[in-house]
Amino acid sequence: MKTALFSPYTVKGVTLKNRIVMSPMCMYSSHNEDGHLQDWHMTHYVSRAVGQVGLIMVEATAVQPQGRISPQDLGIWSDNHVKGFAELNKQIKAHGAKSSIQLAHAGRKAMLDGDIFAPSALPFNEKMKTPLEMTKADINETITAFADGSKRAKDAGFDIIELHGAHGYLINEFLSPLTNKREDEFGGSTENRYRFLREIIEAVKDVWEGPLFVRVSANDYHPEGLTDTDYVTYAKWMKDQGVDLIDVSSGAVVPAAIDVYPGYQVGFSETIKSGAEIDTGAVGLITSGLQAEEILRNNRADLIFVARELLRNPYWARTAAKELGVEIESPKQYDRAW
Ligand code: FNR
C-alpha cells in the first residue's frame, strides 16, 4: 500500500522523506547558562534521525538571553552557538533526516533572574514575575534578534526555520488580546496585534530564503480569547508574507483547563488549512500510524508532529510503518533486524 505518512514532502526545494516531524521539545539541558548544546542533545536528536523521522526540529531556542524559559534553555543569541548546531546538523543529516530549529522568546514566561519582557505588564499567574511592558526599542531589538538567530541557523546548516508563536510565549502574547493591552500600533486591532509577528517574518525573510514555519496556539480556551477561526486571518497574512506552513498547537497563553483527547488539536489544523489554503502541521496526542494516516488522507494536515510518543519510542516511524503495512528504509547496520 502507498501511504500518505511515508510519502515525501517538498517545500522550497527541501524534501522530507516522510511526513513525520519530531515536534520541538525543550530538554532544559544546557549547562552554565550559556545556551550551548551538550552531548545529551546530540544523542537525543540524532537517535530520532536514526529512527527514520523525516524532519527533526530542535527545541525552542532563545534568540536573546532574556528570552529563555529557564537558564538551561538552548540559545542562538551568539555567533559562538553556530558551531555546535553545525555539528548536530551534520549528524542528523548523515541519517537521512532534514533538520529545523524553533526560534523562540519566552516573553512573560521567562523564569529568570532580572527583568522579563512582554507586550503588557501582566503576569501569567500570581506565582510568576510581572514583566516590563516592552518599549519600541525593546521591540525593535527583539525583531533584530529573530533575524540574527535566523542568520545563525542558516550558517549552521538548518534546512527549515520555525518561529515559536504559540504557548503563551512572546509572539503569542502580542497576538492574543488577553495578553496584549497596548495602546500603540502593536496593540488593539487584530492587525496591530499581528504587527510584531509581521515585522519578525519580514526581518527573517531578509536573511533566510528557505522554508519558514510558524507554530501557533490556535485556541486560547478563554471566552475573550482567540479561536481557530481568528487564526485563519493570521494564517492568510502569514501566507501572503511567504510563510510555508502553520504548525497548529493550542493553549497556554493564559492559565486555562484544556480538554485533551487523541487528536484534540487536529480540528484547528483543518480549519486553518482549508480556511487560509496554507499547509499545516497537526500535533497533539497523535500516537499511531493509522491516526496519522487518517489526518493526512482527509486533508486535515500536511505534516504530523509527534512529541511524547517519540520520547517513548525513538523508532516510532518503524512502528507506524508496520502498523500501516509498509516497509521503510532501515539504517544499514540494522538491516537484518529491522
Ligand atoms: C513540549 N512542547 C513544546 N512545544 C514547542 O513548541 N516548543 C518546545 O520547546 C516544547 N517543549 C516541550 C517539551 C516537552 C518535554 C514536551 C512533552 C512538550 C510541546 C510539544 O511540541 C507538543 O506540541 C505537545 O507535547 C503535544 O504533542 P504530543 O506530546 O501529544 O505528541
mmCIF file of N, CA, C and O in Angstrom, residues 23-24 26 28 57 60-61 67 69 102-110 119 124 146 162-176 179 196-197 200 213-221 226 231 234 238 245-254 258 264-265 268 272 281 283 305:
data_model
loop_
_atom_site.group_PDB
_atom_site.id
_atom_site.type_symbol
_atom_site.label_atom_id
_atom_site.label_comp_id
_atom_site.label_asym_id
_atom_site.label_seq_id
_atom_site.Cartn_x
_atom_site.Cartn_y
_atom_site.Cartn_z
ATOM 1 N N SER A 23 8.473 16.810 16.994
ATOM 2 C CA SER A 23 7.966 18.093 17.487
ATOM 3 C C SER A 23 8.996 18.719 18.435
ATOM 4 O O SER A 23 9.674 18.004 19.169
ATOM 5 N N PRO A 24 9.114 20.053 18.421
ATOM 6 C CA PRO A 24 10.112 20.673 19.298
ATOM 7 C C PRO A 24 9.813 20.392 20.771
ATOM 8 O O PRO A 24 8.679 20.531 21.208
ATOM 9 N N CYS A 26 11.653 21.164 24.588
ATOM 10 C CA CYS A 26 12.728 21.689 25.430
ATOM 11 C C CYS A 26 13.290 20.573 26.291
ATOM 12 O O CYS A 26 12.541 19.839 26.930
ATOM 13 N N TYR A 28 15.858 21.449 28.502
ATOM 14 C CA TYR A 28 16.404 22.151 29.676
ATOM 15 C C TYR A 28 17.715 21.508 30.113
ATOM 16 O O TYR A 28 17.906 21.197 31.287
ATOM 17 N N MET A 57 13.047 18.592 14.558
ATOM 18 C CA MET A 57 13.002 20.002 14.940
ATOM 19 C C MET A 57 13.613 20.201 16.309
ATOM 20 O O MET A 57 13.145 19.645 17.311
ATOM 21 N N ALA A 60 12.656 24.742 21.312
ATOM 22 C CA ALA A 60 12.619 26.193 21.450
ATOM 23 C C ALA A 60 14.011 26.696 21.842
ATOM 24 O O ALA A 60 14.548 26.317 22.885
ATOM 25 N N THR A 61 14.577 27.540 20.996
ATOM 26 C CA THR A 61 15.946 28.025 21.183
ATOM 27 C C THR A 61 15.898 29.549 21.239
ATOM 28 O O THR A 61 15.354 30.191 20.330
ATOM 29 N N GLY A 67 15.117 35.813 26.646
ATOM 30 C CA GLY A 67 14.011 35.096 26.026
ATOM 31 C C GLY A 67 14.002 33.612 26.349
ATOM 32 O O GLY A 67 13.270 32.842 25.733
ATOM 33 N N ILE A 69 13.147 30.294 28.627
ATOM 34 C CA ILE A 69 12.161 29.884 29.630
ATOM 35 C C ILE A 69 12.908 29.628 30.940
ATOM 36 O O ILE A 69 12.462 30.006 32.012
ATOM 37 N N GLN A 102 13.471 25.649 16.156
ATOM 38 C CA GLN A 102 12.388 26.533 16.563
ATOM 39 C C GLN A 102 12.987 27.735 17.297
ATOM 40 O O GLN A 102 13.570 27.587 18.375
ATOM 41 N N LEU A 103 12.845 28.905 16.685
ATOM 42 C CA LEU A 103 13.387 30.125 17.291
ATOM 43 C C LEU A 103 12.339 30.732 18.218
ATOM 44 O O LEU A 103 11.170 30.882 17.838
ATOM 45 N N ALA A 104 12.778 31.083 19.423
ATOM 46 C CA ALA A 104 11.802 31.427 20.452
ATOM 47 C C ALA A 104 12.234 32.596 21.320
ATOM 48 O O ALA A 104 13.430 32.900 21.450
ATOM 49 N N HIS A 105 11.218 33.214 21.913
ATOM 50 C CA HIS A 105 11.414 34.171 23.002
ATOM 51 C C HIS A 105 10.290 33.931 23.994
ATOM 52 O O HIS A 105 9.114 33.950 23.622
ATOM 53 N N ALA A 106 10.643 33.711 25.246
ATOM 54 C CA ALA A 106 9.657 33.285 26.247
ATOM 55 C C ALA A 106 8.760 34.412 26.744
ATOM 56 O O ALA A 106 7.731 34.154 27.372
ATOM 57 N N GLY A 107 9.146 35.670 26.496
ATOM 58 C CA GLY A 107 8.310 36.776 26.964
ATOM 59 C C GLY A 107 8.076 36.702 28.462
ATOM 60 O O GLY A 107 9.004 36.477 29.250
ATOM 61 N N ARG A 108 6.819 36.836 28.862
ATOM 62 C CA ARG A 108 6.499 36.889 30.296
ATOM 63 C C ARG A 108 6.609 35.522 30.971
ATOM 64 O O ARG A 108 6.447 35.423 32.186
ATOM 65 N N LYS A 109 6.849 34.487 30.184
ATOM 66 C CA LYS A 109 7.002 33.159 30.780
ATOM 67 C C LYS A 109 8.460 32.811 31.082
ATOM 68 O O LYS A 109 8.761 31.662 31.420
ATOM 69 N N ALA A 110 9.348 33.785 30.922
ATOM 70 C CA ALA A 110 10.752 33.548 31.260
ATOM 71 C C ALA A 110 10.879 33.410 32.777
ATOM 72 O O ALA A 110 10.383 34.266 33.523
ATOM 73 N N PRO A 119 4.407 42.272 25.935
ATOM 74 C CA PRO A 119 3.720 43.428 25.344
ATOM 75 C C PRO A 119 3.078 44.317 26.408
ATOM 76 O O PRO A 119 3.051 45.537 26.265
ATOM 77 N N PHE A 124 1.697 36.035 34.084
ATOM 78 C CA PHE A 124 0.923 34.864 33.633
ATOM 79 C C PHE A 124 -0.011 34.393 34.745
ATOM 80 O O PHE A 124 -1.169 34.083 34.520
ATOM 81 N N PHE A 146 15.528 37.980 16.274
ATOM 82 C CA PHE A 146 14.975 36.862 15.493
ATOM 83 C C PHE A 146 15.684 36.753 14.139
ATOM 84 O O PHE A 146 15.966 35.649 13.666
ATOM 85 N N GLU A 162 11.524 27.421 12.147
ATOM 86 C CA GLU A 162 10.168 27.629 12.677
ATOM 87 C C GLU A 162 10.215 28.734 13.723
ATOM 88 O O GLU A 162 11.082 28.742 14.600
ATOM 89 N N LEU A 163 9.264 29.657 13.639
ATOM 90 C CA LEU A 163 9.119 30.684 14.668
ATOM 91 C C LEU A 163 8.111 30.190 15.696
ATOM 92 O O LEU A 163 7.039 29.688 15.332
ATOM 93 N N HIS A 164 8.454 30.333 16.961
ATOM 94 C CA HIS A 164 7.565 29.871 18.025
ATOM 95 C C HIS A 164 6.559 30.970 18.355
ATOM 96 O O HIS A 164 6.854 31.891 19.123
ATOM 97 N N GLY A 165 5.381 30.840 17.770
ATOM 98 C CA GLY A 165 4.332 31.830 18.015
ATOM 99 C C GLY A 165 3.229 31.288 18.907
ATOM 100 O O GLY A 165 2.134 31.852 18.936
ATOM 101 N N ALA A 166 3.514 30.188 19.627
ATOM 102 C CA ALA A 166 2.470 29.511 20.403
ATOM 103 C C ALA A 166 2.737 29.568 21.906
ATOM 104 O O ALA A 166 3.672 30.211 22.374
ATOM 105 N N HIS A 167 1.850 28.886 22.641
ATOM 106 C CA HIS A 167 2.013 28.514 24.053
ATOM 107 C C HIS A 167 2.251 29.678 25.004
ATOM 108 O O HIS A 167 2.894 29.523 26.043
ATOM 109 N N GLY A 168 1.792 30.860 24.606
ATOM 110 C CA GLY A 168 1.868 31.987 25.524
ATOM 111 C C GLY A 168 3.243 32.598 25.658
ATOM 112 O O GLY A 168 3.489 33.371 26.601
ATOM 113 N N TYR A 169 4.124 32.297 24.735
ATOM 114 C CA TYR A 169 5.426 32.968 24.727
ATOM 115 C C TYR A 169 5.293 34.289 23.957
ATOM 116 O O TYR A 169 4.200 34.655 23.527
ATOM 117 N N LEU A 170 6.404 34.994 23.807
ATOM 118 C CA LEU A 170 6.320 36.409 23.428
ATOM 119 C C LEU A 170 5.452 36.700 22.194
ATOM 120 O O LEU A 170 4.595 37.589 22.229
ATOM 121 N N ILE A 171 5.678 35.980 21.105
ATOM 122 C CA ILE A 171 4.918 36.288 19.873
ATOM 123 C C ILE A 171 3.425 36.081 20.130
ATOM 124 O O ILE A 171 2.580 36.911 19.764
ATOM 125 N N ASN A 172 3.093 34.968 20.793
ATOM 126 C CA ASN A 172 1.706 34.664 21.150
ATOM 127 C C ASN A 172 1.107 35.765 22.034
ATOM 128 O O ASN A 172 -0.060 36.141 21.902
ATOM 129 N N GLU A 173 1.937 36.313 22.917
ATOM 130 C CA GLU A 173 1.468 37.370 23.826
ATOM 131 C C GLU A 173 1.073 38.633 23.054
ATOM 132 O O GLU A 173 0.173 39.361 23.464
ATOM 133 N N PHE A 174 1.765 38.888 21.949
ATOM 134 C CA PHE A 174 1.364 40.012 21.097
ATOM 135 C C PHE A 174 0.073 39.695 20.337
ATOM 136 O O PHE A 174 -0.782 40.564 20.151
ATOM 137 N N LEU A 175 -0.078 38.445 19.882
ATOM 138 C CA LEU A 175 -1.228 38.092 19.044
ATOM 139 C C LEU A 175 -2.542 38.083 19.814
ATOM 140 O O LEU A 175 -3.585 38.445 19.274
ATOM 141 N N SER A 176 -2.499 37.650 21.073
ATOM 142 C CA SER A 176 -3.748 37.464 21.823
ATOM 143 C C SER A 176 -4.184 38.747 22.528
ATOM 144 O O SER A 176 -3.388 39.385 23.215
ATOM 145 N N THR A 179 -3.446 39.109 26.417
ATOM 146 C CA THR A 179 -2.126 39.453 26.948
ATOM 147 C C THR A 179 -1.569 40.745 26.357
ATOM 148 O O THR A 179 -0.573 41.265 26.851
ATOM 149 N N PHE A 196 3.839 42.717 15.341
ATOM 150 C CA PHE A 196 5.125 42.215 15.855
ATOM 151 C C PHE A 196 5.549 40.981 15.053
ATOM 152 O O PHE A 196 6.686 40.913 14.564
ATOM 153 N N LEU A 197 4.630 40.038 14.875
ATOM 154 C CA LEU A 197 4.958 38.841 14.085
ATOM 155 C C LEU A 197 5.225 39.223 12.629
ATOM 156 O O LEU A 197 6.155 38.709 12.008
ATOM 157 N N ILE A 200 8.679 40.504 12.424
ATOM 158 C CA ILE A 200 9.657 39.420 12.606
ATOM 159 C C ILE A 200 9.781 38.625 11.303
ATOM 160 O O ILE A 200 10.891 38.349 10.830
ATOM 161 N N PHE A 213 8.318 27.978 8.859
ATOM 162 C CA PHE A 213 7.115 27.506 9.540
ATOM 163 C C PHE A 213 6.850 28.441 10.727
ATOM 164 O O PHE A 213 7.779 29.052 11.264
ATOM 165 N N VAL A 214 5.593 28.523 11.123
ATOM 166 C CA VAL A 214 5.249 29.262 12.347
ATOM 167 C C VAL A 214 4.340 28.375 13.193
ATOM 168 O O VAL A 214 3.332 27.864 12.688
ATOM 169 N N ARG A 215 4.700 28.168 14.447
ATOM 170 C CA ARG A 215 3.809 27.435 15.368
ATOM 171 C C ARG A 215 2.883 28.426 16.051
ATOM 172 O O ARG A 215 3.336 29.461 16.535
ATOM 173 N N VAL A 216 1.606 28.116 16.045
ATOM 174 C CA VAL A 216 0.627 28.984 16.704
ATOM 175 C C VAL A 216 -0.179 28.197 17.731
ATOM 176 O O VAL A 216 -0.284 26.967 17.655
ATOM 177 N N SER A 217 -0.750 28.939 18.674
ATOM 178 C CA SER A 217 -1.760 28.388 19.586
ATOM 179 C C SER A 217 -3.107 28.830 19.025
ATOM 180 O O SER A 217 -3.498 29.988 19.189
ATOM 181 N N ALA A 218 -3.803 27.904 18.370
ATOM 182 C CA ALA A 218 -4.996 28.287 17.604
ATOM 183 C C ALA A 218 -6.257 28.362 18.451
ATOM 184 O O ALA A 218 -7.345 28.529 17.906
ATOM 185 N N ASN A 219 -6.094 28.254 19.759
ATOM 186 C CA ASN A 219 -7.244 28.452 20.643
ATOM 187 C C ASN A 219 -6.724 28.865 22.011
ATOM 188 O O ASN A 219 -5.839 28.210 22.554
ATOM 189 N N ASP A 220 -7.274 29.978 22.533
ATOM 190 C CA ASP A 220 -6.842 30.447 23.863
ATOM 191 C C ASP A 220 -7.645 29.794 24.988
ATOM 192 O O ASP A 220 -7.311 29.983 26.162
ATOM 193 N N TYR A 221 -8.693 29.050 24.636
ATOM 194 C CA TYR A 221 -9.570 28.400 25.636
ATOM 195 C C TYR A 221 -10.056 29.401 26.682
ATOM 196 O O TYR A 221 -9.989 29.166 27.884
ATOM 197 N N LEU A 226 -8.745 34.113 21.536
ATOM 198 C CA LEU A 226 -8.810 33.790 20.102
ATOM 199 C C LEU A 226 -9.173 32.319 19.897
ATOM 200 O O LEU A 226 -8.914 31.477 20.758
ATOM 201 N N TYR A 231 -7.449 32.575 13.842
ATOM 202 C CA TYR A 231 -6.134 32.234 13.294
ATOM 203 C C TYR A 231 -6.148 32.023 11.793
ATOM 204 O O TYR A 231 -5.093 32.050 11.152
ATOM 205 N N TYR A 234 -4.921 35.355 10.635
ATOM 206 C CA TYR A 234 -3.458 35.456 10.795
ATOM 207 C C TYR A 234 -2.746 34.569 9.765
ATOM 208 O O TYR A 234 -1.722 34.966 9.188
ATOM 209 N N MET A 238 0.088 35.437 7.053
ATOM 210 C CA MET A 238 1.394 34.749 7.027
ATOM 211 C C MET A 238 1.662 34.168 5.653
ATOM 212 O O MET A 238 2.773 34.234 5.138
ATOM 213 N N LEU A 245 4.244 27.010 6.163
ATOM 214 C CA LEU A 245 3.407 26.050 6.904
ATOM 215 C C LEU A 245 3.097 26.582 8.296
ATOM 216 O O LEU A 245 3.963 27.175 8.943
ATOM 217 N N ILE A 246 1.853 26.364 8.726
ATOM 218 C CA ILE A 246 1.460 26.710 10.090
ATOM 219 C C ILE A 246 1.409 25.410 10.890
ATOM 220 O O ILE A 246 0.711 24.459 10.522
ATOM 221 N N ASP A 247 2.164 25.389 11.960
ATOM 222 C CA ASP A 247 2.237 24.237 12.872
ATOM 223 C C ASP A 247 1.221 24.538 13.982
ATOM 224 O O ASP A 247 1.414 25.460 14.768
ATOM 225 N N VAL A 248 0.131 23.764 13.984
ATOM 226 C CA VAL A 248 -1.049 24.185 14.743
ATOM 227 C C VAL A 248 -1.155 23.490 16.107
ATOM 228 O O VAL A 248 -1.578 22.344 16.213
ATOM 229 N N SER A 249 -0.773 24.241 17.125
ATOM 230 C CA SER A 249 -0.921 23.799 18.502
ATOM 231 C C SER A 249 -2.021 24.645 19.142
ATOM 232 O O SER A 249 -2.780 25.326 18.424
ATOM 233 N N SER A 250 -2.135 24.635 20.468
ATOM 234 C CA SER A 250 -3.148 25.477 21.108
ATOM 235 C C SER A 250 -2.808 25.719 22.578
ATOM 236 O O SER A 250 -1.999 25.011 23.172
ATOM 237 N N GLY A 251 -3.454 26.755 23.112
ATOM 238 C CA GLY A 251 -3.451 26.998 24.550
ATOM 239 C C GLY A 251 -2.193 27.593 25.147
ATOM 240 O O GLY A 251 -1.249 27.959 24.449
ATOM 241 N N ALA A 252 -2.246 27.760 26.469
ATOM 242 C CA ALA A 252 -1.132 28.182 27.326
ATOM 243 C C ALA A 252 -0.816 29.673 27.283
ATOM 244 O O ALA A 252 0.183 30.115 27.823
ATOM 245 N N VAL A 253 -1.691 30.455 26.654
ATOM 246 C CA VAL A 253 -1.452 31.901 26.664
ATOM 247 C C VAL A 253 -1.927 32.493 27.994
ATOM 248 O O VAL A 253 -1.346 33.440 28.511
ATOM 249 N N VAL A 254 -2.993 31.909 28.540
ATOM 250 C CA VAL A 254 -3.432 32.217 29.909
ATOM 251 C C VAL A 254 -3.713 30.876 30.590
ATOM 252 O O VAL A 254 -3.929 29.875 29.902
ATOM 253 N N ILE A 258 -7.607 22.549 29.619
ATOM 254 C CA ILE A 258 -7.736 22.076 28.232
ATOM 255 C C ILE A 258 -8.241 20.641 28.261
ATOM 256 O O ILE A 258 -7.700 19.806 28.990
ATOM 257 N N TYR A 264 -6.691 16.133 19.677
ATOM 258 C CA TYR A 264 -7.536 17.259 20.139
ATOM 259 C C TYR A 264 -7.289 18.574 19.411
ATOM 260 O O TYR A 264 -8.124 19.468 19.461
ATOM 261 N N GLN A 265 -6.144 18.697 18.730
ATOM 262 C CA GLN A 265 -5.880 19.965 18.025
ATOM 263 C C GLN A 265 -6.025 19.840 16.505
ATOM 264 O O GLN A 265 -5.839 20.816 15.779
ATOM 265 N N PHE A 268 -8.344 22.198 14.616
ATOM 266 C CA PHE A 268 -7.824 23.564 14.410
ATOM 267 C C PHE A 268 -6.940 23.608 13.160
ATOM 268 O O PHE A 268 -6.967 24.564 12.378
ATOM 269 N N ILE A 272 -7.609 25.873 9.704
ATOM 270 C CA ILE A 272 -6.619 26.805 9.161
ATOM 271 C C ILE A 272 -6.197 26.373 7.757
ATOM 272 O O ILE A 272 -6.080 27.201 6.847
ATOM 273 N N GLY A 281 0.705 21.693 9.924
ATOM 274 C CA GLY A 281 1.154 20.531 10.682
ATOM 275 C C GLY A 281 0.153 20.295 11.794
ATOM 276 O O GLY A 281 -0.357 21.253 12.381
ATOM 277 N N VAL A 283 -0.553 18.421 15.526
ATOM 278 C CA VAL A 283 0.202 17.952 16.687
ATOM 279 C C VAL A 283 -0.757 17.746 17.851
ATOM 280 O O VAL A 283 -1.818 18.369 17.913
ATOM 281 N N PHE A 305 3.308 16.175 13.507
ATOM 282 C CA PHE A 305 4.302 16.442 14.550
ATOM 283 C C PHE A 305 4.040 15.490 15.717
ATOM 284 O O PHE A 305 2.916 15.438 16.229
#
